[in-house]
mmCIF file of C-alpha atoms and ligand atoms in Angstrom:
data_model
loop_
_atom_site.group_PDB
_atom_site.id
_atom_site.type_symbol
_atom_site.label_atom_id
_atom_site.label_comp_id
_atom_site.label_asym_id
_atom_site.label_seq_id
_atom_site.Cartn_x
_atom_site.Cartn_y
_atom_site.Cartn_z
ATOM 1 C CA MET A 23 309.922 29.541 4.088
ATOM 2 C CA GLY A 24 313.889 28.407 3.277
ATOM 3 C CA SER A 25 315.239 24.925 3.425
ATOM 4 C CA GLN A 26 319.202 25.840 3.136
ATOM 5 C CA ASN A 27 320.508 25.760 6.817
ATOM 6 C CA ALA A 28 319.467 22.861 7.760
ATOM 7 C CA ALA A 29 322.015 20.312 10.186
ATOM 8 C CA ALA A 30 323.003 17.197 8.646
ATOM 9 C CA PHE A 31 320.498 14.770 10.194
ATOM 10 C CA PHE A 32 320.217 11.154 7.833
ATOM 11 C CA ASP A 33 323.854 10.796 7.469
ATOM 12 C CA TYR A 34 324.925 11.229 11.513
ATOM 13 C CA LYS A 35 323.886 7.912 12.313
ATOM 14 C CA SER A 36 325.483 7.985 15.709
ATOM 15 C CA ALA A 37 323.442 11.388 16.785
ATOM 16 C CA LYS A 38 322.357 11.528 20.283
ATOM 17 C CA VAL A 39 318.798 11.936 19.262
ATOM 18 C CA PHE A 40 315.808 12.532 21.652
ATOM 19 C CA VAL A 41 312.249 11.609 20.915
ATOM 20 C CA SER A 42 310.460 12.444 23.535
ATOM 21 C CA GLY A 43 306.712 10.555 24.482
ATOM 22 C CA HIS A 44 308.265 7.298 22.479
ATOM 23 C CA ARG A 45 305.422 4.717 23.517
ATOM 24 C CA GLY A 46 302.989 6.502 22.280
ATOM 25 C CA LEU A 47 301.504 6.467 18.166
ATOM 26 C CA VAL A 48 303.815 9.733 17.092
ATOM 27 C CA GLY A 49 306.882 8.846 19.209
ATOM 28 C CA SER A 50 306.733 5.074 18.755
ATOM 29 C CA ALA A 51 306.195 5.785 14.607
ATOM 30 C CA ILE A 52 309.704 8.154 14.652
ATOM 31 C CA VAL A 53 311.661 5.538 16.767
ATOM 32 C CA ARG A 54 310.259 2.608 14.303
ATOM 33 C CA LYS A 55 311.587 5.092 11.281
ATOM 34 C CA LEU A 56 314.689 6.441 12.951
ATOM 35 C CA THR A 57 316.160 2.251 13.858
ATOM 36 C CA GLN A 58 314.936 1.778 10.483
ATOM 37 C CA LEU A 59 317.744 3.747 9.014
ATOM 38 C CA GLY A 60 319.605 3.122 11.448
ATOM 39 C CA PHE A 61 320.260 5.601 14.081
ATOM 40 C CA THR A 62 322.002 4.185 17.034
ATOM 41 C CA ASN A 63 322.034 6.987 19.749
ATOM 42 C CA LEU A 64 318.202 7.270 20.161
ATOM 43 C CA ILE A 65 317.587 8.898 23.687
ATOM 44 C CA LEU A 66 314.695 7.961 25.304
ATOM 45 C CA ARG A 67 312.887 8.452 28.750
ATOM 46 C CA THR A 68 309.030 6.759 29.954
ATOM 47 C CA HIS A 69 306.358 9.205 31.615
ATOM 48 C CA THR A 70 306.967 7.782 34.604
ATOM 49 C CA GLU A 71 311.068 7.763 34.520
ATOM 50 C CA LEU A 72 310.665 11.781 33.345
ATOM 51 C CA ASP A 73 307.956 13.412 34.009
ATOM 52 C CA LEU A 74 308.484 16.519 31.540
ATOM 53 C CA THR A 75 306.173 18.743 33.251
ATOM 54 C CA ARG A 76 308.802 19.009 35.793
ATOM 55 C CA GLN A 77 310.923 21.894 34.705
ATOM 56 C CA SER A 78 313.978 20.945 37.130
ATOM 57 C CA ASP A 79 314.235 17.347 36.150
ATOM 58 C CA VAL A 80 313.971 18.124 32.301
ATOM 59 C CA GLU A 81 317.545 21.034 32.996
ATOM 60 C CA ALA A 82 318.987 17.767 34.561
ATOM 61 C CA PHE A 83 318.072 15.385 31.971
ATOM 62 C CA PHE A 84 319.103 17.639 29.274
ATOM 63 C CA ALA A 85 322.346 18.806 30.764
ATOM 64 C CA SER A 86 323.639 15.098 31.773
ATOM 65 C CA THR A 87 322.246 13.495 28.225
ATOM 66 C CA LYS A 88 322.988 16.368 25.870
ATOM 67 C CA PRO A 89 320.839 15.260 22.885
ATOM 68 C CA GLU A 90 321.839 17.007 19.628
ATOM 69 C CA PHE A 91 318.499 16.925 18.152
ATOM 70 C CA VAL A 92 315.155 16.858 19.142
ATOM 71 C CA ILE A 93 311.530 15.677 18.432
ATOM 72 C CA VAL A 94 309.029 16.995 20.522
ATOM 73 C CA ALA A 95 306.149 14.007 20.124
ATOM 74 C CA ALA A 96 305.276 14.160 24.348
ATOM 75 C CA ALA A 97 301.833 15.773 25.011
ATOM 76 C CA LYS A 98 298.816 15.776 26.174
ATOM 77 C CA VAL A 99 296.274 14.181 23.998
ATOM 78 C CA GLY A 100 292.817 13.126 23.349
ATOM 79 C CA GLY A 101 290.108 13.137 21.304
ATOM 80 C CA ILE A 102 287.143 15.915 21.302
ATOM 81 C CA HIS A 103 285.541 14.437 24.199
ATOM 82 C CA ALA A 104 288.641 14.501 26.248
ATOM 83 C CA ASN A 105 289.885 17.806 24.855
ATOM 84 C CA ASN A 106 286.154 18.820 25.591
ATOM 85 C CA THR A 107 286.200 17.975 29.398
ATOM 86 C CA TYR A 108 289.622 18.653 30.743
ATOM 87 C CA PRO A 109 290.420 21.572 29.335
ATOM 88 C CA ALA A 110 292.858 22.325 32.006
ATOM 89 C CA ASP A 111 294.288 19.683 31.758
ATOM 90 C CA PHE A 112 295.605 20.216 27.687
ATOM 91 C CA ILE A 113 296.288 24.317 28.076
ATOM 92 C CA ALA A 114 298.774 23.515 31.038
ATOM 93 C CA ILE A 115 300.141 19.634 30.452
ATOM 94 C CA ASN A 116 301.262 20.684 26.931
ATOM 95 C CA LEU A 117 302.327 24.603 27.651
ATOM 96 C CA GLN A 118 304.725 22.862 30.372
ATOM 97 C CA ILE A 119 306.015 20.194 28.858
ATOM 98 C CA GLN A 120 306.678 21.920 25.263
ATOM 99 C CA THR A 121 308.160 24.987 27.470
ATOM 100 C CA ASN A 122 310.257 22.907 29.532
ATOM 101 C CA VAL A 123 311.390 20.315 26.442
ATOM 102 C CA ILE A 124 312.258 23.551 23.818
ATOM 103 C CA ASP A 125 313.844 25.877 26.137
ATOM 104 C CA SER A 126 316.316 23.320 27.927
ATOM 105 C CA ALA A 127 316.947 21.972 24.516
ATOM 106 C CA TYR A 128 318.325 25.416 23.736
ATOM 107 C CA ARG A 129 320.120 26.029 26.365
ATOM 108 C CA ASN A 130 321.922 22.763 26.245
ATOM 109 C CA GLY A 131 323.506 23.124 23.114
ATOM 110 C CA ALA A 132 321.151 20.829 20.880
ATOM 111 C CA LYS A 133 321.218 21.468 16.831
ATOM 112 C CA LYS A 134 318.220 21.347 15.813
ATOM 113 C CA LEU A 135 314.399 20.502 17.889
ATOM 114 C CA LEU A 136 311.128 19.404 15.704
ATOM 115 C CA PHE A 137 307.634 20.362 17.481
ATOM 116 C CA LEU A 138 304.435 19.428 16.804
ATOM 117 C CA GLY A 139 301.281 20.974 16.568
ATOM 118 C CA SER A 140 297.937 20.039 14.784
ATOM 119 C CA SER A 141 295.877 21.047 12.682
ATOM 120 C CA CYS A 142 294.146 22.294 15.553
ATOM 121 C CA ILE A 143 295.962 25.635 15.421
ATOM 122 C CA TYR A 144 293.725 27.008 12.313
ATOM 123 C CA PRO A 145 290.399 28.917 12.739
ATOM 124 C CA LYS A 146 287.620 26.441 12.556
ATOM 125 C CA PHE A 147 286.665 28.009 9.487
ATOM 126 C CA ALA A 148 289.252 28.529 7.861
ATOM 127 C CA PRO A 149 289.505 28.687 4.484
ATOM 128 C CA GLN A 150 290.133 25.206 3.125
ATOM 129 C CA PRO A 151 293.030 23.901 1.619
ATOM 130 C CA ILE A 152 293.845 25.234 5.268
ATOM 131 C CA PRO A 153 297.302 26.906 3.935
ATOM 132 C CA GLU A 154 299.995 27.853 6.852
ATOM 133 C CA ASP A 155 299.183 31.421 6.996
ATOM 134 C CA ALA A 156 295.738 30.910 7.788
ATOM 135 C CA LEU A 157 297.009 31.030 11.668
ATOM 136 C CA LEU A 158 295.648 33.186 13.855
ATOM 137 C CA THR A 159 293.330 34.767 11.152
ATOM 138 C CA GLY A 160 289.796 33.791 13.356
ATOM 139 C CA PRO A 161 288.741 31.901 16.183
ATOM 140 C CA LEU A 162 289.307 28.679 17.327
ATOM 141 C CA GLU A 163 286.903 25.475 17.272
ATOM 142 C CA PRO A 164 285.806 25.577 21.108
ATOM 143 C CA THR A 165 285.973 22.148 21.837
ATOM 144 C CA ASN A 166 289.691 21.929 21.373
ATOM 145 C CA GLU A 167 291.075 26.015 21.777
ATOM 146 C CA TRP A 168 292.776 24.740 25.094
ATOM 147 C CA TYR A 169 295.239 22.388 23.206
ATOM 148 C CA ALA A 170 294.918 24.742 20.604
ATOM 149 C CA ILE A 171 296.379 27.748 22.353
ATOM 150 C CA ALA A 172 299.475 25.433 23.586
ATOM 151 C CA LYS A 173 299.997 24.292 20.328
ATOM 152 C CA ILE A 174 300.101 28.010 19.225
ATOM 153 C CA ALA A 175 302.273 28.910 21.802
ATOM 154 C CA GLY A 176 305.030 25.843 20.909
ATOM 155 C CA ILE A 177 304.893 27.181 17.006
ATOM 156 C CA LYS A 178 305.771 30.654 18.444
ATOM 157 C CA MET A 179 308.395 29.392 21.148
ATOM 158 C CA CYS A 180 310.078 27.979 17.938
ATOM 159 C CA GLN A 181 309.884 31.028 16.115
ATOM 160 C CA ALA A 182 311.049 33.176 18.969
ATOM 161 C CA TYR A 183 313.937 31.168 19.757
ATOM 162 C CA ARG A 184 315.010 30.731 16.067
ATOM 163 C CA ILE A 185 314.306 34.656 15.315
ATOM 164 C CA GLN A 186 316.595 36.026 18.769
ATOM 165 C CA HIS A 187 318.827 32.557 19.055
ATOM 166 C CA LYS A 188 319.632 32.115 15.744
ATOM 167 C CA TRP A 189 318.273 28.663 17.035
ATOM 168 C CA ASP A 190 316.658 25.789 14.317
ATOM 169 C CA ALA A 191 313.757 25.187 16.217
ATOM 170 C CA ILE A 192 311.173 23.426 13.370
ATOM 171 C CA SER A 193 307.740 22.857 13.928
ATOM 172 C CA GLY A 194 305.199 20.492 11.528
ATOM 173 C CA MET A 195 301.325 20.645 11.847
ATOM 174 C CA PRO A 196 299.977 17.007 11.665
ATOM 175 C CA THR A 197 296.734 16.325 10.434
ATOM 176 C CA ASN A 198 293.906 13.557 11.942
ATOM 177 C CA LEU A 199 296.651 10.445 12.170
ATOM 178 C CA TYR A 200 295.879 6.590 13.363
ATOM 179 C CA GLY A 201 298.282 3.518 13.432
ATOM 180 C CA PRO A 202 300.112 1.436 15.907
ATOM 181 C CA ASN A 203 299.802 2.276 19.588
ATOM 182 C CA ASP A 204 297.372 4.451 19.114
ATOM 183 C CA ASN A 205 295.154 5.508 22.010
ATOM 184 C CA PHE A 206 291.822 2.814 22.249
ATOM 185 C CA HIS A 207 290.122 3.817 24.714
ATOM 186 C CA PRO A 208 286.005 4.575 24.450
ATOM 187 C CA GLU A 209 285.907 8.182 25.247
ATOM 188 C CA ASN A 210 288.699 9.609 25.361
ATOM 189 C CA SER A 211 290.173 8.663 21.862
ATOM 190 C CA HIS A 212 290.002 10.124 18.246
ATOM 191 C CA VAL A 213 287.418 8.998 16.204
ATOM 192 C CA LEU A 214 289.525 6.219 14.643
ATOM 193 C CA PRO A 215 290.645 4.128 17.270
ATOM 194 C CA ALA A 216 287.197 4.701 18.718
ATOM 195 C CA LEU A 217 285.329 3.269 16.122
ATOM 196 C CA MET A 218 287.592 0.301 15.250
ATOM 197 C CA ARG A 219 287.246 -0.740 19.261
ATOM 198 C CA ARG A 220 283.632 -0.122 18.935
ATOM 199 C CA PHE A 221 282.768 -2.220 15.812
ATOM 200 C CA HIS A 222 285.362 -4.951 17.157
ATOM 201 C CA GLU A 223 283.428 -5.235 20.518
ATOM 202 C CA ALA A 224 280.302 -5.009 18.630
ATOM 203 C CA LYS A 225 280.674 -7.880 16.159
ATOM 204 C CA VAL A 226 282.743 -10.183 18.879
ATOM 205 C CA ASN A 227 279.140 -9.930 21.430
ATOM 206 C CA GLY A 228 276.845 -10.108 18.478
ATOM 207 C CA ALA A 229 275.603 -6.424 18.942
ATOM 208 C CA LYS A 230 272.938 -5.399 16.319
ATOM 209 C CA GLU A 231 273.821 -2.129 16.405
ATOM 210 C CA VAL A 232 277.075 0.568 16.901
ATOM 211 C CA VAL A 233 276.541 3.905 18.546
ATOM 212 C CA VAL A 234 278.229 6.706 16.199
ATOM 213 C CA TRP A 235 279.163 10.348 17.845
ATOM 214 C CA GLY A 236 277.741 13.344 15.792
ATOM 215 C CA THR A 237 276.251 13.952 12.688
ATOM 216 C CA GLY A 238 278.965 11.973 10.723
ATOM 217 C CA SER A 239 278.633 15.160 8.496
ATOM 218 C CA PRO A 240 282.274 16.645 9.145
ATOM 219 C CA LEU A 241 284.899 15.691 6.978
ATOM 220 C CA ARG A 242 288.375 14.956 8.057
ATOM 221 C CA GLU A 243 291.731 14.369 6.323
ATOM 222 C CA PHE A 244 293.359 11.278 8.135
ATOM 223 C CA LEU A 245 297.297 10.356 7.513
ATOM 224 C CA HIS A 246 299.020 6.901 8.652
ATOM 225 C CA VAL A 247 301.762 7.488 11.338
ATOM 226 C CA ASP A 248 303.976 5.888 9.525
ATOM 227 C CA ASP A 249 303.643 9.055 6.846
ATOM 228 C CA LEU A 250 303.926 11.238 9.646
ATOM 229 C CA ALA A 251 307.160 9.795 10.454
ATOM 230 C CA ASP A 252 308.808 9.922 7.653
ATOM 231 C CA ALA A 253 307.680 13.575 7.176
ATOM 232 C CA VAL A 254 308.978 14.337 10.351
ATOM 233 C CA VAL A 255 312.634 12.623 9.695
ATOM 234 C CA PHE A 256 312.427 14.178 6.025
ATOM 235 C CA MET A 257 311.546 17.739 7.832
ATOM 236 C CA MET A 258 314.680 16.975 10.180
ATOM 237 C CA GLU A 259 316.909 16.457 7.031
ATOM 238 C CA LYS A 260 315.717 19.038 4.449
ATOM 239 C CA TYR A 261 313.658 21.542 6.256
ATOM 240 C CA SER A 262 314.663 24.893 7.763
ATOM 241 C CA GLY A 263 313.057 27.772 8.260
ATOM 242 C CA VAL A 264 310.369 30.016 11.016
ATOM 243 C CA GLU A 265 307.126 29.162 9.534
ATOM 244 C CA HIS A 266 305.022 26.077 10.575
ATOM 245 C CA LEU A 267 304.372 23.076 7.489
ATOM 246 C CA ASN A 268 301.743 21.330 7.515
ATOM 247 C CA VAL A 269 301.923 17.460 7.113
ATOM 248 C CA GLY A 270 298.388 15.928 5.872
ATOM 249 C CA SER A 271 297.370 13.176 3.259
ATOM 250 C CA GLY A 272 295.340 15.568 1.158
ATOM 251 C CA LYS A 273 292.860 13.451 1.037
ATOM 252 C CA GLU A 274 289.181 13.285 3.851
ATOM 253 C CA VAL A 275 286.223 12.010 4.048
ATOM 254 C CA THR A 276 283.224 12.412 6.151
ATOM 255 C CA ILE A 277 283.220 9.900 9.548
ATOM 256 C CA LYS A 278 279.666 8.507 8.109
ATOM 257 C CA GLU A 279 281.869 7.266 5.438
ATOM 258 C CA LEU A 280 285.039 6.823 8.018
ATOM 259 C CA ALA A 281 282.698 4.560 10.100
ATOM 260 C CA GLU A 282 280.932 2.984 7.050
ATOM 261 C CA SER A 283 285.151 2.123 6.024
ATOM 262 C CA MET A 284 285.594 0.970 9.281
ATOM 263 C CA LYS A 285 282.287 -1.562 9.521
ATOM 264 C CA GLU A 286 283.348 -3.448 6.301
ATOM 265 C CA VAL A 287 287.291 -3.431 7.299
ATOM 266 C CA VAL A 288 286.359 -4.966 10.830
ATOM 267 C CA GLY A 289 283.634 -6.892 9.567
ATOM 268 C CA PHE A 290 280.698 -5.606 11.791
ATOM 269 C CA GLU A 291 277.023 -6.511 9.901
ATOM 270 C CA GLY A 292 274.436 -4.717 12.067
ATOM 271 C CA ASP A 293 273.909 -1.203 11.668
ATOM 272 C CA LEU A 294 275.128 2.512 12.432
ATOM 273 C CA VAL A 295 273.318 5.034 15.161
ATOM 274 C CA TRP A 296 274.049 7.952 15.340
ATOM 275 C CA ASP A 297 273.917 10.093 18.711
ATOM 276 C CA SER A 298 273.842 13.928 17.522
ATOM 277 C CA THR A 299 273.761 14.330 21.514
ATOM 278 C CA LYS A 300 277.437 14.338 21.170
ATOM 279 C CA PRO A 301 279.304 17.422 19.036
ATOM 280 C CA ASP A 302 280.285 17.357 15.610
ATOM 281 C CA GLY A 303 283.058 19.772 16.183
ATOM 282 C CA THR A 304 284.967 22.025 13.307
ATOM 283 C CA PRO A 305 283.261 21.036 10.323
ATOM 284 C CA ARG A 306 285.779 20.288 7.718
ATOM 285 C CA LYS A 307 289.879 20.677 8.412
ATOM 286 C CA LEU A 308 291.789 19.862 5.723
ATOM 287 C CA MET A 309 295.411 20.923 5.712
ATOM 288 C CA ASP A 310 297.314 22.618 2.100
ATOM 289 C CA SER A 311 300.189 20.505 2.347
ATOM 290 C CA SER A 312 302.005 21.536 -0.902
ATOM 291 C CA LYS A 313 304.548 23.325 1.229
ATOM 292 C CA LEU A 314 305.836 20.320 2.367
ATOM 293 C CA ALA A 315 305.497 18.553 -1.057
ATOM 294 C CA ALA A 316 306.993 20.993 -2.529
ATOM 295 C CA LEU A 317 310.445 20.192 -0.837
ATOM 296 C CA GLY A 318 309.960 16.591 -2.404
ATOM 297 C CA TRP A 319 307.745 14.589 0.720
ATOM 298 C CA THR A 320 304.654 12.548 -0.078
ATOM 299 C CA PRO A 321 302.397 10.416 2.226
ATOM 300 C CA LYS A 322 302.269 6.633 0.700
ATOM 301 C CA VAL A 323 299.411 4.751 2.672
ATOM 302 C CA SER A 324 295.909 4.992 1.973
ATOM 303 C CA LEU A 325 293.735 4.901 4.427
ATOM 304 C CA LYS A 326 292.283 1.448 3.003
ATOM 305 C CA ASP A 327 295.470 0.276 4.073
ATOM 306 C CA GLY A 328 296.088 1.755 6.755
ATOM 307 C CA LEU A 329 293.248 0.589 8.313
ATOM 308 C CA VAL A 330 293.784 -2.964 7.190
ATOM 309 C CA ASP A 331 296.889 -2.545 8.765
ATOM 310 C CA THR A 332 295.623 -1.022 11.900
ATOM 311 C CA TYR A 333 292.978 -3.571 12.527
ATOM 312 C CA LYS A 334 295.782 -6.325 12.033
ATOM 313 C CA TRP A 335 297.733 -4.715 14.805
ATOM 314 C CA TYR A 336 294.966 -3.876 17.468
ATOM 315 C CA LEU A 337 293.847 -7.706 17.294
ATOM 316 C CA GLU A 338 297.639 -8.994 17.716
ATOM 317 C CA ASN A 339 297.947 -5.986 20.395
ATOM 318 C CA VAL A 340 295.382 -4.788 21.883
ATOM 319 C CA LYS A 341 292.303 -6.669 22.127
ATOM 320 C CA GLN A 342 291.458 -8.808 24.982
HETATM 321 N N1 NDP B 2 297.100 11.297 17.474
HETATM 322 C C1 NDP B 2 296.262 12.539 16.195
HETATM 323 O O1 NDP B 2 295.713 12.318 15.873
HETATM 324 C C2 NDP B 2 297.335 13.607 16.025
HETATM 325 C C3 NDP B 2 299.148 13.808 16.962
HETATM 326 N N2 NDP B 2 299.317 14.781 16.892
HETATM 327 C C4 NDP B 2 300.764 15.421 17.516
HETATM 328 O O2 NDP B 2 301.546 14.167 17.750
HETATM 329 C C5 NDP B 2 301.801 14.719 19.356
HETATM 330 C C6 NDP B 2 301.957 13.007 19.595
HETATM 331 O O3 NDP B 2 300.500 12.276 19.812
HETATM 332 P P1 NDP B 2 299.838 11.249 20.106
HETATM 333 O O4 NDP B 2 301.418 10.224 20.100
HETATM 334 O O5 NDP B 2 299.436 10.801 19.309
HETATM 335 O O6 NDP B 2 299.590 11.140 21.439
HETATM 336 P P2 NDP B 2 299.913 9.492 22.502
HETATM 337 O O7 NDP B 2 299.271 10.019 24.027
HETATM 338 O O8 NDP B 2 299.932 8.643 22.010
HETATM 339 O O9 NDP B 2 301.355 10.349 23.115
HETATM 340 C C7 NDP B 2 301.821 10.977 23.613
HETATM 341 C C8 NDP B 2 302.794 10.370 24.882
HETATM 342 O O10 NDP B 2 303.700 11.992 25.327
HETATM 343 C C9 NDP B 2 303.901 11.532 26.674
HETATM 344 N N3 NDP B 2 303.887 11.897 27.860
HETATM 345 C C10 NDP B 2 302.579 12.749 28.213
HETATM 346 N N4 NDP B 2 302.524 13.658 28.863
HETATM 347 C C11 NDP B 2 303.998 13.288 29.654
HETATM 348 C C12 NDP B 2 305.122 13.771 30.214
HETATM 349 N N5 NDP B 2 304.087 14.929 31.511
HETATM 350 N N6 NDP B 2 306.083 12.967 30.388
HETATM 351 C C13 NDP B 2 306.516 12.499 30.073
HETATM 352 N N7 NDP B 2 305.807 12.132 28.858
HETATM 353 C C14 NDP B 2 304.581 12.351 28.807
HETATM 354 C C15 NDP B 2 303.434 9.992 27.010
HETATM 355 O O11 NDP B 2 303.414 8.767 27.847
HETATM 356 P P3 NDP B 2 302.226 8.306 28.914
HETATM 357 O O12 NDP B 2 301.399 7.821 28.320
HETATM 358 O O13 NDP B 2 303.222 7.008 29.564
HETATM 359 O O14 NDP B 2 301.653 9.183 29.317
HETATM 360 C C16 NDP B 2 302.786 9.554 25.467
HETATM 361 O O15 NDP B 2 303.804 8.487 25.271
HETATM 362 C C17 NDP B 2 301.490 15.578 20.228
HETATM 363 O O16 NDP B 2 302.441 16.497 19.710
HETATM 364 C C18 NDP B 2 299.719 16.004 19.259
HETATM 365 O O17 NDP B 2 299.826 16.563 19.485
HETATM 366 C C19 NDP B 2 298.797 15.932 16.436
HETATM 367 C C20 NDP B 2 298.155 15.808 14.890
HETATM 368 C C21 NDP B 2 297.312 14.564 15.335
HETATM 369 C C1 F7E B 3 293.734 15.633 15.583
HETATM 370 C C2 F7E B 3 292.622 16.665 16.558
HETATM 371 O O1 F7E B 3 291.121 15.576 17.534
HETATM 372 C C3 F7E B 3 290.514 16.255 17.676
HETATM 373 O O2 F7E B 3 289.577 16.864 17.216
HETATM 374 P P1 F7E B 3 288.798 16.612 16.104
HETATM 375 O O3 F7E B 3 289.160 15.972 14.576
HETATM 376 O O4 F7E B 3 287.362 16.941 16.097
HETATM 377 O O5 F7E B 3 288.884 14.656 16.733
HETATM 378 P P2 F7E B 3 288.368 13.353 17.356
HETATM 379 O O6 F7E B 3 288.655 12.166 16.306
HETATM 380 O O7 F7E B 3 287.914 13.057 18.445
HETATM 381 O O8 F7E B 3 286.569 13.411 16.562
HETATM 382 C C4 F7E B 3 286.437 13.557 14.910
HETATM 383 C C5 F7E B 3 285.282 13.634 14.873
HETATM 384 O O9 F7E B 3 284.580 12.590 14.983
HETATM 385 C C6 F7E B 3 283.460 12.161 15.226
HETATM 386 N N1 F7E B 3 282.921 10.947 16.002
HETATM 387 C C7 F7E B 3 282.401 9.893 15.825
HETATM 388 N N2 F7E B 3 282.567 9.065 16.907
HETATM 389 C C8 F7E B 3 283.663 9.495 17.476
HETATM 390 C C9 F7E B 3 284.131 8.161 18.421
HETATM 391 O O10 F7E B 3 283.309 7.387 19.182
HETATM 392 N N3 F7E B 3 284.583 9.229 19.425
HETATM 393 C C10 F7E B 3 285.558 10.659 19.129
HETATM 394 N N4 F7E B 3 286.857 11.013 19.441
HETATM 395 N N5 F7E B 3 284.532 10.772 17.862
HETATM 396 C C11 F7E B 3 283.485 10.797 16.941
HETATM 397 C C12 F7E B 3 283.114 13.407 16.805
HETATM 398 O O11 F7E B 3 281.935 13.335 16.965
HETATM 399 C C13 F7E B 3 284.143 14.592 15.475
HETATM 400 O O12 F7E B 3 282.973 14.810 14.724
HETATM 401 C C14 F7E B 3 291.505 17.399 18.435
HETATM 402 O O13 F7E B 3 290.044 17.957 19.992
HETATM 403 C C15 F7E B 3 292.478 17.551 18.765
HETATM 404 O O14 F7E B 3 292.929 16.323 19.525
HETATM 405 C C16 F7E B 3 293.082 17.430 17.340
HETATM 406 O O15 F7E B 3 294.052 17.978 17.004
#
């Protein structure tokens, strides 16, 4: 690990920064953060304007815009059901997007690139909390192995370009995220937005019960996306090393505890019913984020505050 070669970022507010996936959960939070910090030259393209799976379009875009800094927050993303149901999409689209963006960024002279992976890169039964060097030490969780393989390829691609080309490509591995602009799809989303929507609709419709998937026993570590955006900007400034860095809150809850907190925040007064025909996925994936902490980064938003803020955002922006 090293931090000595980081390109100056914080003080270069007119730098051309390409944030891919800027309308998603993570990309929009990074744009908010960079805007707050005073960055004036963000390069943003919607999926419709630039399909990142199309290699020649991506090459033409980089050749004409020449971003100096690149953040790879565009990806095919979804929860346990989506990952399990669309394995071809999750491996192919993610490999295409990340390969096109990383290679074009390098070939067109970007100073630095940050690639985002996910805690699902680690073996299903990794030691807890999971250190970075647990990567590739055991079999993956089957519900998301296709996505995980693509993400592992992204980390390795950054490492390979760093080694062969001396290029400043780094990777961050976020834990489960949530916040404004999350995907609230009833089936394809992650657990937290799925439950927020389900509890809200049950409250509004006067339903007596809400169905929650699995057994409720899996543990998950949640991080508010504003904390993740803060970590991304922090890493762009402070970190330059071959090893990927974990980004987590260090706090885990069971899915049952999450459901109960959500019920309280939303104000649903009925019962929870567990659908054990749905997969639990990995039993536990608490990451060891001490390397990032040692560089000076800490998360700020508690899960309770984050749930309250995200529900407020949901009421103002999503509900019909
Ligand atoms: N959400 C989470 O809990 C976690 C997320 N991450 C990582 O963070 C990153 C961002 O995830 P998140 O913000 O949640 O995902 P979202 O689905 O919210 O956002 C992804 C963005 O990528 C865009 N995108 C997808 N395909 C293409 C394409 N072919 N061309 C151009 N743009 C495209 C989407 O646009 P459109 O919607 O128009 O297709 C969307 O704006 C991903 O790498 C993910 O793996 C890591 C750990 C946890
Ligand atoms: C971030 C991470 O996200 C995915 O992994 P995951 O952590 O398993 O994600 P999840 O949020 O979908 O589920 C967490 C837990 O919650 C339970 N659960 C209950 N009720 C609902 C529910 O209604 N929806 C969902 N999705 N899950 C539910 C569900 O059964 C599971 O036990 C990866 O595929 C991959 O995308 C990845 O990297």
